[in-house]
Coordinates of C-alpha atoms in Angstrom, one line a residue:
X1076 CA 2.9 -11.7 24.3
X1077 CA 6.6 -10.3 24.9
X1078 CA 6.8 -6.5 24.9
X1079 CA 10.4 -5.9 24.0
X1080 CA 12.3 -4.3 26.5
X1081 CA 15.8 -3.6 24.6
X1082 CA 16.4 -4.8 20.8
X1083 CA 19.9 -6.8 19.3
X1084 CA 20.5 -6.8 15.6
X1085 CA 22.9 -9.4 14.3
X1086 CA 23.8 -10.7 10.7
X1087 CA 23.6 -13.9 9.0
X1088 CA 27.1 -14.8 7.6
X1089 CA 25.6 -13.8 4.3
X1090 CA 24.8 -10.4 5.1
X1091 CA 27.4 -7.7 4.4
X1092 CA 27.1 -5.4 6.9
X1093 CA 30.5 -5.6 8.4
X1094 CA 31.4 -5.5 4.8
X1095 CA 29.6 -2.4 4.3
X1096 CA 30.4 -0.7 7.5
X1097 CA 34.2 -1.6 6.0
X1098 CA 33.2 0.4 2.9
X1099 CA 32.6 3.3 4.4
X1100 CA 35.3 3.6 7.0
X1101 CA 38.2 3.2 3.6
X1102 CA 36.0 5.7 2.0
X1103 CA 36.0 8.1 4.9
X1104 CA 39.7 8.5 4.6
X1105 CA 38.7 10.3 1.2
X1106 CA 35.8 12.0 2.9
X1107 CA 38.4 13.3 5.6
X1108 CA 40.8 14.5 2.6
X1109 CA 37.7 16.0 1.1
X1110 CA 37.2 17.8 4.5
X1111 CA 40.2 19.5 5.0
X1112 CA 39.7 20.9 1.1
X1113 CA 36.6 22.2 2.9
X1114 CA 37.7 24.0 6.4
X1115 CA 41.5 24.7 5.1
X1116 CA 40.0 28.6 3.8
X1117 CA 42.1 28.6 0.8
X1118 CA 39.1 27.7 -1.5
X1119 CA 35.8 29.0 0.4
X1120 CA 32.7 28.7 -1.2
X1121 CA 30.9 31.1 -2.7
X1122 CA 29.0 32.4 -0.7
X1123 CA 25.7 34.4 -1.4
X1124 CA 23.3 36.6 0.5
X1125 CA 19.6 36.4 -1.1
X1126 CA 17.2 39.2 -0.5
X1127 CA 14.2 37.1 1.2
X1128 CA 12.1 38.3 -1.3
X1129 CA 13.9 36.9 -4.6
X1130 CA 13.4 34.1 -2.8
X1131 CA 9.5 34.8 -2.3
X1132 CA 9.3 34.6 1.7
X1133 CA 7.3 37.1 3.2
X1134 CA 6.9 38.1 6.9
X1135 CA 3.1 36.8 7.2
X1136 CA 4.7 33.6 6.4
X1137 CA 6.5 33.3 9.8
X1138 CA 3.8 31.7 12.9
X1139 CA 2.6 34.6 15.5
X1140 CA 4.5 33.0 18.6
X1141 CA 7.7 33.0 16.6
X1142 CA 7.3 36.6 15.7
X1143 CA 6.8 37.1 19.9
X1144 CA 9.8 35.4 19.9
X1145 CA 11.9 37.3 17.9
X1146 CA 10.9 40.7 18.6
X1147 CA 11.2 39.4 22.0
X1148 CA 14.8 39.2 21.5
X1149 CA 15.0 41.8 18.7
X1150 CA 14.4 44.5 21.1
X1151 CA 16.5 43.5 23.9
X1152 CA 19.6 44.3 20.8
X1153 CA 20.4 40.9 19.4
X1154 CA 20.9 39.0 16.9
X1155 CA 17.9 36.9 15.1
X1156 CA 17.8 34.5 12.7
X1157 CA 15.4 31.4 11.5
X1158 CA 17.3 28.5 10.4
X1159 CA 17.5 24.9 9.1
X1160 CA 14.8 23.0 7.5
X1161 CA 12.1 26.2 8.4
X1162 CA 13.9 28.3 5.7
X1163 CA 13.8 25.6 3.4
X1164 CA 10.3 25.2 3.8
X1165 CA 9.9 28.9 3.4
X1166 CA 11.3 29.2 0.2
X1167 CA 9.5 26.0 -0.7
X1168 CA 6.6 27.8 0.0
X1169 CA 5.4 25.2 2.4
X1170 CA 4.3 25.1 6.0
X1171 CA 7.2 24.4 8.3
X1172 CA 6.6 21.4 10.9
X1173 CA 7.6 24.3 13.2
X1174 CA 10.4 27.3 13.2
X1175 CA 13.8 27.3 14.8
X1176 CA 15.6 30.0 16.1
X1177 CA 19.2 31.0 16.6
X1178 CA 20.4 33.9 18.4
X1179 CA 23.1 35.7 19.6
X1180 CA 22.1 36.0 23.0
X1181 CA 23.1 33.8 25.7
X1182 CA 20.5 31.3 26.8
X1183 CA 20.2 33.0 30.7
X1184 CA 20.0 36.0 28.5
X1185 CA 16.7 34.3 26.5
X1186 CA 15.3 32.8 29.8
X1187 CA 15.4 36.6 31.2
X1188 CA 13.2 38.0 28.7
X1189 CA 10.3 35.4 28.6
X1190 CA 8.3 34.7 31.5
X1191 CA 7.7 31.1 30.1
X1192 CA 10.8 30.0 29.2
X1193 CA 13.1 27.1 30.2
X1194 CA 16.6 25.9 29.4
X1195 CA 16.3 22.0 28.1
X1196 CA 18.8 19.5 27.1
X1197 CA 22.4 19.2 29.3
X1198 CA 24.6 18.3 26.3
X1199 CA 23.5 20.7 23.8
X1200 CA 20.9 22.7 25.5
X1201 CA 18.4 25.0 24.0
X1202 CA 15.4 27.1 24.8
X1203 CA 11.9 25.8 25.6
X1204 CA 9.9 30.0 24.9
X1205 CA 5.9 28.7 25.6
X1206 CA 4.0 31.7 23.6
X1207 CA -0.1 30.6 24.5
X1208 CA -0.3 26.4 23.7
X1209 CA 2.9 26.6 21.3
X1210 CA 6.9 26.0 22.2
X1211 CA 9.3 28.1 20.1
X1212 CA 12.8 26.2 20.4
X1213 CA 15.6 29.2 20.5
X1214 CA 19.3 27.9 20.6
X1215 CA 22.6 30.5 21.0
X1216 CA 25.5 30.9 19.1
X1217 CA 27.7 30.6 22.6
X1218 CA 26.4 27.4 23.0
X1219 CA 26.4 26.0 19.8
X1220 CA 30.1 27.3 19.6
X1221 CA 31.1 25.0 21.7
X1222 CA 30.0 22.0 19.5
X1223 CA 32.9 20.6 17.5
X1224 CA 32.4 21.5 14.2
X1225 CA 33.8 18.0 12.7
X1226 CA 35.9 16.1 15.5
X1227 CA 38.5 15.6 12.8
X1228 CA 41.3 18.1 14.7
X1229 CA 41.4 20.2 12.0
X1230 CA 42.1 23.9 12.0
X1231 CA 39.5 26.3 11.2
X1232 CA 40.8 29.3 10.1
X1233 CA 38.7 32.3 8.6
X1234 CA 38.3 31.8 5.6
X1235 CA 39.1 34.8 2.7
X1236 CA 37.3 38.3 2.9
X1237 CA 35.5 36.9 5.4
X1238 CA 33.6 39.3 8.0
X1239 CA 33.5 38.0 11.8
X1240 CA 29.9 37.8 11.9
X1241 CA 30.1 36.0 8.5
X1242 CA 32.8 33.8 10.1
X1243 CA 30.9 32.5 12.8
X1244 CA 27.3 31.8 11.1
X1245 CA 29.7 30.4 8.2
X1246 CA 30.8 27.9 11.4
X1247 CA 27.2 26.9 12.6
X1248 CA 25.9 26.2 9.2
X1249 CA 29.4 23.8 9.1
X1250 CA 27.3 21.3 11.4
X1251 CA 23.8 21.1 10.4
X1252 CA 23.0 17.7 8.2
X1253 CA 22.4 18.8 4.7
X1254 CA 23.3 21.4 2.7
X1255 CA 19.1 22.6 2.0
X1256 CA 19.2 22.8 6.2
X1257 CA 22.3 25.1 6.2
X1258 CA 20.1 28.2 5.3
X1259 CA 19.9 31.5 7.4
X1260 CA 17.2 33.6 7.5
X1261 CA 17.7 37.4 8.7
X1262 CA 14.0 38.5 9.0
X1263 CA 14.8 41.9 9.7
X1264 CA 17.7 42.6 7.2
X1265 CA 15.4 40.4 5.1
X1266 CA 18.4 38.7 4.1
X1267 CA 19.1 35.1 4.1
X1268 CA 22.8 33.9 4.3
X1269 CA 23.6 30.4 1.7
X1270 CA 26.7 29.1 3.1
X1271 CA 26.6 25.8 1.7
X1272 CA 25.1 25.9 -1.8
X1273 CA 21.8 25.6 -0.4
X1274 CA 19.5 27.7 -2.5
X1275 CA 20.9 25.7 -5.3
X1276 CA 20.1 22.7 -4.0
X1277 CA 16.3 23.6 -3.5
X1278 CA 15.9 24.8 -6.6
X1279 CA 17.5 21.2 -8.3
X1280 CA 15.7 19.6 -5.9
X1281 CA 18.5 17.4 -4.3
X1282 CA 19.1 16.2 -0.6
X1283 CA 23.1 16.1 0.2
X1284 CA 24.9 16.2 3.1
X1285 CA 27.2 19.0 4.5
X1286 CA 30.5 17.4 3.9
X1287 CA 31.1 13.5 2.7
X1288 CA 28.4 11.9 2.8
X1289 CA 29.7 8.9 4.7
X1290 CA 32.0 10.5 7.1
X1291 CA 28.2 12.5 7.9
X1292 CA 26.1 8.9 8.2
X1293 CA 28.7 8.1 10.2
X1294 CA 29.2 11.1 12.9
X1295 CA 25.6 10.6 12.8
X1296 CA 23.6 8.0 11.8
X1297 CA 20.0 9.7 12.5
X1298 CA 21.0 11.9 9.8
X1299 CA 20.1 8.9 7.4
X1300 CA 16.6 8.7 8.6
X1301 CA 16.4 12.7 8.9
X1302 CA 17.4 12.0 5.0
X1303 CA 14.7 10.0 4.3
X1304 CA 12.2 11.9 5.7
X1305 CA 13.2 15.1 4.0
X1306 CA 13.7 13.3 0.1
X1307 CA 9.9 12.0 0.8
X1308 CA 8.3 14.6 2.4
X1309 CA 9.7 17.2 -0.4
X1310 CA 9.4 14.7 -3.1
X1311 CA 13.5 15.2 -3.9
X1312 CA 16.2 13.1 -4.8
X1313 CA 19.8 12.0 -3.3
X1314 CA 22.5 12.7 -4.7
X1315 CA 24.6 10.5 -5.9
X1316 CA 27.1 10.1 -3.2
X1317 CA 24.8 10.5 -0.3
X1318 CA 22.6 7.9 -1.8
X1319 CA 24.9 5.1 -2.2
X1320 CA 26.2 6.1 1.6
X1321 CA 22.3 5.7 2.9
X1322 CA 22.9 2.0 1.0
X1323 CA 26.1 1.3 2.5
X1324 CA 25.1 2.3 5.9
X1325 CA 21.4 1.5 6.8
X1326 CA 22.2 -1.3 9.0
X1327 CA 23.7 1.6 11.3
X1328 CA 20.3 3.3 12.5
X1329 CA 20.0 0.5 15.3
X1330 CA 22.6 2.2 17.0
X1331 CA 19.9 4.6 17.7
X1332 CA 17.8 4.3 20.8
X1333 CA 14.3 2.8 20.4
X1334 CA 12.3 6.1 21.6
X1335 CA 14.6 7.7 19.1
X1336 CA 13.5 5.1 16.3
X1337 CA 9.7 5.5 17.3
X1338 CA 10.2 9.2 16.7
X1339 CA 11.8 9.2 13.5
X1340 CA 9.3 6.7 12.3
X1341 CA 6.7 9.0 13.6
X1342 CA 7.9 12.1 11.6
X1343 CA 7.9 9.9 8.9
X1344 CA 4.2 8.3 9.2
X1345 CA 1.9 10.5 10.6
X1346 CA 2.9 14.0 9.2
X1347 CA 1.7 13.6 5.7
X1348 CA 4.5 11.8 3.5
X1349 CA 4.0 8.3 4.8
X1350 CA 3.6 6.2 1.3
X1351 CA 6.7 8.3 0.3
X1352 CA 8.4 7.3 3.2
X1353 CA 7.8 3.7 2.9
X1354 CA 8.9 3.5 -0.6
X1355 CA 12.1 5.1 0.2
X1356 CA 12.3 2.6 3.1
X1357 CA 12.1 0.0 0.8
X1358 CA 14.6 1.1 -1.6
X1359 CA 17.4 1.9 0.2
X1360 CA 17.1 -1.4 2.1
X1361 CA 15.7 0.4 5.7
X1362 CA 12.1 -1.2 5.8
X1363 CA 13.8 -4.6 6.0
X1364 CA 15.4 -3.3 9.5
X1365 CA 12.9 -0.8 10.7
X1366 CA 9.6 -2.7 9.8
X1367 CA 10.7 -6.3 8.8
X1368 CA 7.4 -7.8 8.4
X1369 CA 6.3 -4.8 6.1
X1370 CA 9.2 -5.7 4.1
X1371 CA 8.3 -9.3 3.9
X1372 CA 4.8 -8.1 2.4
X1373 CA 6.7 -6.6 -0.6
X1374 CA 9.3 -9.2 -1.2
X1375 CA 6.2 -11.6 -1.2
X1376 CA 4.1 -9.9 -3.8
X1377 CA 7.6 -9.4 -6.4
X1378 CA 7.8 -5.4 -5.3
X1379 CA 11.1 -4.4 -6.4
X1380 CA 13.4 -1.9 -4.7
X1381 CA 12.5 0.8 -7.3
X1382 CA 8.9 -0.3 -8.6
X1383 CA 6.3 2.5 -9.3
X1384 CA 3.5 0.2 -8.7
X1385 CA 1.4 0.4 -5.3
X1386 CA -0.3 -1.7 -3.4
X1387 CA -2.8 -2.1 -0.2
X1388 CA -0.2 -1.1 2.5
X1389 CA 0.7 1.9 0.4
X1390 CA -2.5 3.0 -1.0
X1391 CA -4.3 3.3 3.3
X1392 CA -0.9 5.3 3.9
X1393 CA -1.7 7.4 0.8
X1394 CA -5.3 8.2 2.2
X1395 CA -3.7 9.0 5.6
X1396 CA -1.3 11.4 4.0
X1397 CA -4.1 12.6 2.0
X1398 CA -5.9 13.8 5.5
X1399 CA -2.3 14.9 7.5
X1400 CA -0.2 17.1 7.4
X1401 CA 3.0 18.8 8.7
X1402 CA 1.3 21.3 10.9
X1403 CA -1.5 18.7 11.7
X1404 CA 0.0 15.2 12.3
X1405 CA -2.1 12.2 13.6
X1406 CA -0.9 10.1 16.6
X1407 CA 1.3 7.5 16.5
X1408 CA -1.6 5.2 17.0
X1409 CA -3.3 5.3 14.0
X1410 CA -0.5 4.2 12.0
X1411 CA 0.4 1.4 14.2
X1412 CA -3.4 0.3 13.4
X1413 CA -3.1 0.9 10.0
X1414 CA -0.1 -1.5 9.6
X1415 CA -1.6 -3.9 12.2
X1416 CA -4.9 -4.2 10.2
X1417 CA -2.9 -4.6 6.7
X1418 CA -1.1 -7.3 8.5
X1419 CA -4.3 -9.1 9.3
X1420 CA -5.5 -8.7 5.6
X1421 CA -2.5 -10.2 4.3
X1422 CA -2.3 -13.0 6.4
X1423 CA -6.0 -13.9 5.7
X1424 CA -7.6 -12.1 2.8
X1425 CA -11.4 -10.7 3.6
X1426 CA -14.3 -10.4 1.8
X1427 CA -14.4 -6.3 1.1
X1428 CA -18.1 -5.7 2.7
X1429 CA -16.2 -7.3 6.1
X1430 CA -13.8 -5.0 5.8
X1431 CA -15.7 -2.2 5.5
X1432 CA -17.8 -3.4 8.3
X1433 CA -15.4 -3.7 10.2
X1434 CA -13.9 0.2 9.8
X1435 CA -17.7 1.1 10.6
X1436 CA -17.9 -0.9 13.7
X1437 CA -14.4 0.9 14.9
X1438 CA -16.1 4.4 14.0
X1439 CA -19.3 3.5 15.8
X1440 CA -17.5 2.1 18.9
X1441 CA -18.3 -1.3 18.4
X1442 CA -22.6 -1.2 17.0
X1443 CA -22.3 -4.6 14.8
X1444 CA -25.5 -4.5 13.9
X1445 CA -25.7 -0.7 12.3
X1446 CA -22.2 -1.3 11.1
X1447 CA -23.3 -4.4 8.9
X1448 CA -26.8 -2.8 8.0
X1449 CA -24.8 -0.3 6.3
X1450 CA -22.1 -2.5 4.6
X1451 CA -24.9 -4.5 3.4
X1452 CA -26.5 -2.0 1.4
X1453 CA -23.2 -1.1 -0.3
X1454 CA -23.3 -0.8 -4.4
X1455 CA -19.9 1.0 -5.0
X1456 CA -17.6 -1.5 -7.1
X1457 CA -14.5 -2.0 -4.6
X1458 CA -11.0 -1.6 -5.8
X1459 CA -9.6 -5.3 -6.9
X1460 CA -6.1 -4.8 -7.3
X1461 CA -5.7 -5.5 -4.4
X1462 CA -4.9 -9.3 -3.2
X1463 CA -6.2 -9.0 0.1
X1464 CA -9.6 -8.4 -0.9
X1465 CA -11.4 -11.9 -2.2
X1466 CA -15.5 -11.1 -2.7
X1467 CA -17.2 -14.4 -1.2
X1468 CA -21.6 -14.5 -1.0
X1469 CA -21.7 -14.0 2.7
X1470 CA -25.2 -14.0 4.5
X1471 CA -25.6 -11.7 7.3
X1472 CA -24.4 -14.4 10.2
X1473 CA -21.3 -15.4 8.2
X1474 CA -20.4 -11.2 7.4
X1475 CA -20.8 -11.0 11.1
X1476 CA -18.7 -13.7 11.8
X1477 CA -15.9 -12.6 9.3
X1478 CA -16.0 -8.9 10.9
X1479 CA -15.1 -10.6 14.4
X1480 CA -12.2 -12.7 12.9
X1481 CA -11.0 -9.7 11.4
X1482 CA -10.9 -7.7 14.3
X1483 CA -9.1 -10.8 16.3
X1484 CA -6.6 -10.6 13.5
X1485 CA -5.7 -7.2 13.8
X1486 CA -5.3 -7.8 17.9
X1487 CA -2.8 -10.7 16.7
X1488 CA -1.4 -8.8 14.6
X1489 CA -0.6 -6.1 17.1
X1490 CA 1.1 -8.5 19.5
X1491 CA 3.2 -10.1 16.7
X1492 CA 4.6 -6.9 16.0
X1493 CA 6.0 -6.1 19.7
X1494 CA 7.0 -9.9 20.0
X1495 CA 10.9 -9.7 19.1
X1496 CA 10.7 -13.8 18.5
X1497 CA 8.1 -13.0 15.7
X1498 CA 9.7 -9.8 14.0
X1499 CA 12.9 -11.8 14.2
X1500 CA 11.1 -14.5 11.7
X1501 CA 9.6 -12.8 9.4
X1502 CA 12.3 -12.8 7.1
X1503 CA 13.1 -16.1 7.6
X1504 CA 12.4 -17.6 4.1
X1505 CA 14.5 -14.7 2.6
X1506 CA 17.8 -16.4 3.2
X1507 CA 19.7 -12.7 1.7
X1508 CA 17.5 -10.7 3.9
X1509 CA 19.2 -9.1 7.3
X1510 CA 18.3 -10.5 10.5
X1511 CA 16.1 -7.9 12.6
X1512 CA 14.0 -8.5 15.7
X1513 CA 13.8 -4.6 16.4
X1514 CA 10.7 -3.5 17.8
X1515 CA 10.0 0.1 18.7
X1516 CA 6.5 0.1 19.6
X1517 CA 6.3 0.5 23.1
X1518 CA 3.9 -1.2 25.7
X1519 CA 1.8 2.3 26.0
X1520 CA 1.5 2.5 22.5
X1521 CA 1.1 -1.3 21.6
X1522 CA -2.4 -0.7 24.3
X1523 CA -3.5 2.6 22.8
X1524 CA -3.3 0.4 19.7
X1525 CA -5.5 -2.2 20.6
X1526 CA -7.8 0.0 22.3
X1527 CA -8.6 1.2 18.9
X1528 CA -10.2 -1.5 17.4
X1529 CA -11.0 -3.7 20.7
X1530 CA -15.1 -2.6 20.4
X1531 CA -15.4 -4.8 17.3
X1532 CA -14.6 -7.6 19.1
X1533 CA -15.6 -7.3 22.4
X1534 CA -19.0 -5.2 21.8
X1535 CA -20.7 -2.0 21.9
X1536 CA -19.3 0.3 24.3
X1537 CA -21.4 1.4 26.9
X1538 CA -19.9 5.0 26.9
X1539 CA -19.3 5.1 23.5
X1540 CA -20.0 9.1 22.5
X1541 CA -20.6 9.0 18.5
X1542 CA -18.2 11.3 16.4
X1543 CA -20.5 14.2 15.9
X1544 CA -20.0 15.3 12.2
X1545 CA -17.3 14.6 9.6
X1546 CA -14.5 17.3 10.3
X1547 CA -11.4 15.8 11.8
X1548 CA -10.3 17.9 15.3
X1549 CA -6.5 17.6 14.6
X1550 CA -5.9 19.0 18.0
X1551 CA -7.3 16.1 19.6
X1552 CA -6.2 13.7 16.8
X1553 CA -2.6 14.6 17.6
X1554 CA -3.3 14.1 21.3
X1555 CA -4.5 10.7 20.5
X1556 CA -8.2 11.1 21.5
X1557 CA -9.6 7.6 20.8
X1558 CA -13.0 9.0 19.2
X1559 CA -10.8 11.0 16.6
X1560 CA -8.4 8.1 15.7
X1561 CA -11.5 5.7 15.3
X1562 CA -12.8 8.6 12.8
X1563 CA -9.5 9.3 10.6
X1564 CA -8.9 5.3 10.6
X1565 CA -12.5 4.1 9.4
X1566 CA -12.4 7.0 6.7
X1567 CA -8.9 5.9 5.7
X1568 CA -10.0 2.0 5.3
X1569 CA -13.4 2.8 3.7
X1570 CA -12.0 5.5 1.1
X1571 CA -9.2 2.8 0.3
X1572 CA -11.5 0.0 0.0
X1573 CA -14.1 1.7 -2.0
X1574 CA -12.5 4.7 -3.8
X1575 CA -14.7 7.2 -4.9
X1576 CA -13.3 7.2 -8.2
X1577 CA -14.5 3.2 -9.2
X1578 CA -18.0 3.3 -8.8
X1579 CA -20.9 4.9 -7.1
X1580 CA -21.6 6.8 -4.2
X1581 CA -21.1 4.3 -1.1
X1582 CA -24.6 3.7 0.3

């Protein structure tokens, strides 16, 4: 097995990405143009103050430990705002993944009033404020000031019947990502401040950047995952010019660091829009660079860039979004075991009592023999869509037998997907495809991985402590705990294999 260390990415002469990448620099002398319409002040925007509760946000919305944290700073005289994606998600009337604050204090200032508080991060740095088990993340306008806006030299100069404290939030909201980000919230005026046409953007449901789109992708190219993320999670759509610029510029992500990929993959997988995110993967051209041998899965079966239909892979990430959540995520593990057992099925597709036997030997650490008693008396129809499943008239011995094979196929499949040699092939019939042999799953995780599904093969555990109960402990499934993961995965496999709504009850 070869645990990649460091990842290349090059092109067959076919692919266009230098032809792409040319694309977008051309256009980003219009985007520049476009720019200086934007910072020259003689056309602001208009600019709108909501009252937070036109908007329906309420103060019981907002977490306890951020309310410590912002009367924390409240009373010490400044300046308080929520912003980015937690206003949003406020006005969405959804639960933010967690809430950002900005402030006018300095961040010494922000250390000195919490006991529990640490300055992180040496190029942009930020508050760490620990309130009980939680982190509040608190950044300062002095520091963010002295981020360039847009390294385009520029002049900023205030805009018309503009205010100085408008002037200098109207500058921080200049370089967040997208223009449904660029939202501040005032809890205390009750106001929140719509620099960028945000507002409107929620309510047509579109994800656009701040600024050409391009010129944005290009500044920074995490903002294309970030983009991705967001449209699937919220269920909206691109528009039009930051859409094609996602197209013209996916190839760009593998500038980004692999512990960097690993997390945006995460935020996309395991917080409760992963089928979402896979089809947007797929669309815009990603999943063939991110995930190469997912995207050989769907060029197999004839699943086009925009198709409605679904399929194995997406329907076990639809049951894992359908048990996660953005305030109670799963660990990175259980989606790498997900993908490695679909892998497994579609190399070799499995009588559908195997696998179901198989997610019960996983939940019951490795106990064959209960495992297949209760997959043997099993009179629910399974789903047969699917072209991984293939019903054979398996005795007991033989079901045993396939059970094992499975769970050696998922352990192959694991390696193969942190072998760069392998990832780098499995496009290799695809002559238009790009050429990828990225691989992001690190050597602690790739273990983790195997650990979870290792019992099938190798035995019953000896220390094995059942799963008492069918509540999920999302503390300890975020952590990673092994008996929780075993849990969330078996249900996930069983419920896709044998949904409830095509036959009886299971047993």
């Amino acid at each position: 097995m070869a645990i990649s260390t460091g990842f290349t990415f090059t092109c067959r002469p076919h692919f266009p990405f230098s032809h792409s990448m040319r694309r977008a620099f051309i256009s980003c002398a219009t985007a520049i143009e476009a720019m200086e319409e934007i910072y020259s002040g003689k056309e602001p925007a208009e600019w709108k103050r909501f009252n937070s509760k036109e908007l329906g946000i309420s103060s019981s919305m907002i977490g306890k430990p951020t309310k410590v944290v912002l009367n924390g700073l409240k009373s010490k005289g400044f300046e308080v705002y929520l912003v980015g994606g937690c206003v949003r998600d406020l006005i969405l009337k959804r639960t933010p993944k967690d809430f950002d604050i900005l402030t006018t204090a300095e961040l010494k200032e922000v250390r000195r009033t919490f006991s529990h508080c640490e300055i992180v991060g040496r190029r942009f740095p930020i508050c760490h404020v620990h309130v009980g088990d939680e982190v509040v993340e608190v950044s300062s306008f002095q520091t963010s000031g002295i981020r360039p806006v847009r390294d385009l030299g520029l002049s900023f100069e205030k805009p018309i019947d503009c205010d100085e404290k408008d002037h200098v939030r109207w500058r921080n909201c200049l370089r967040r990502d997208f223009t449904i980000n660029g939202l501040m919230f005032d809890p205390y005026s009750k106001l929140v401040y719509d620099y960028m046409g945000g507002v409107d953007d929620i309510r047509k449901a579109k994800v656009q950047t701040i600024g050409p789109a391009s010129f944005s992708f290009i500044e920074d190219c995490a903002r294309i995952l970030r983009a991705i993320r967001i449209a699937a999670r919220l269920g909206f759509r691109f528009g039009r010019e930051t859409a094609l610029s996602i197209k013209n510029l996916s190839s760009s992500v593998l500038r980004l660091d692999r512990g960097r990929l690993l997390m945006e993959m995460n935020y996309m997988l395991a917080y409760g829009s992963a089928e979402a995110s896979l089809r947007l993967l797929w669309k815009f051209g990603l999943l063939d660079i991110l995930l190469p041998i997912q995207a050989t899965y769907f060029v197999h079966h004839g699943f086009r860039r925009c198709d409605k239909r679904s399929n194995l892979l997406l329907s076990l990430f639809s049951n894992l979004d359908k048990l996660v959540a953005p305030n109670r995520p799963c660990h990175s593990s259980l989606w790498v075991t997900i993908l490695a057992l679909h892998k497994a099925l579609s190399d070799q597709p499995r009588d559908p009592l195997a696998v179901a036997a198989f997610s019960l030997g996983v939940h019951n650490g490795g106990d064959l023999s209960e495992a297949l008693s209760i997959a043997k008396r099993i009179s629910a129809q399974h789903d047969g869509s699917f072209h991984e499943l293939e019903s054979q008239d398996l005795d007991l011995a033989a079901l045993k037998e396939e059970v094992v094979e499975l769970a050696t196929s998922v352990q192959r499949a694991l390696t193969n997907m942190t072998d760069e040699y392998f990832v780098s092939r499995a496009m290799a019939n695809y002559p238009k495809a790009p050429y990828s042999d990225l691989v992001f799953i690190p050597l602690a995780l790739y273990l983790k991985a195997c650990k979870v599904c290792q019992c099938v093969r190798m035995g019953k555990e000896k220390v094995f402590v059942p799963k008492q109960g069918s509540k999920i402990d999302y503390e300890l499934l975020a952590l990673g705990s092994l008996q929780e993961v075993r849990h969330v995965f078996a249900r996930i496999v069983f419920d896709t294999i044998y949904p409830l709504n095509t036959g009886e009850d299971d047993t």
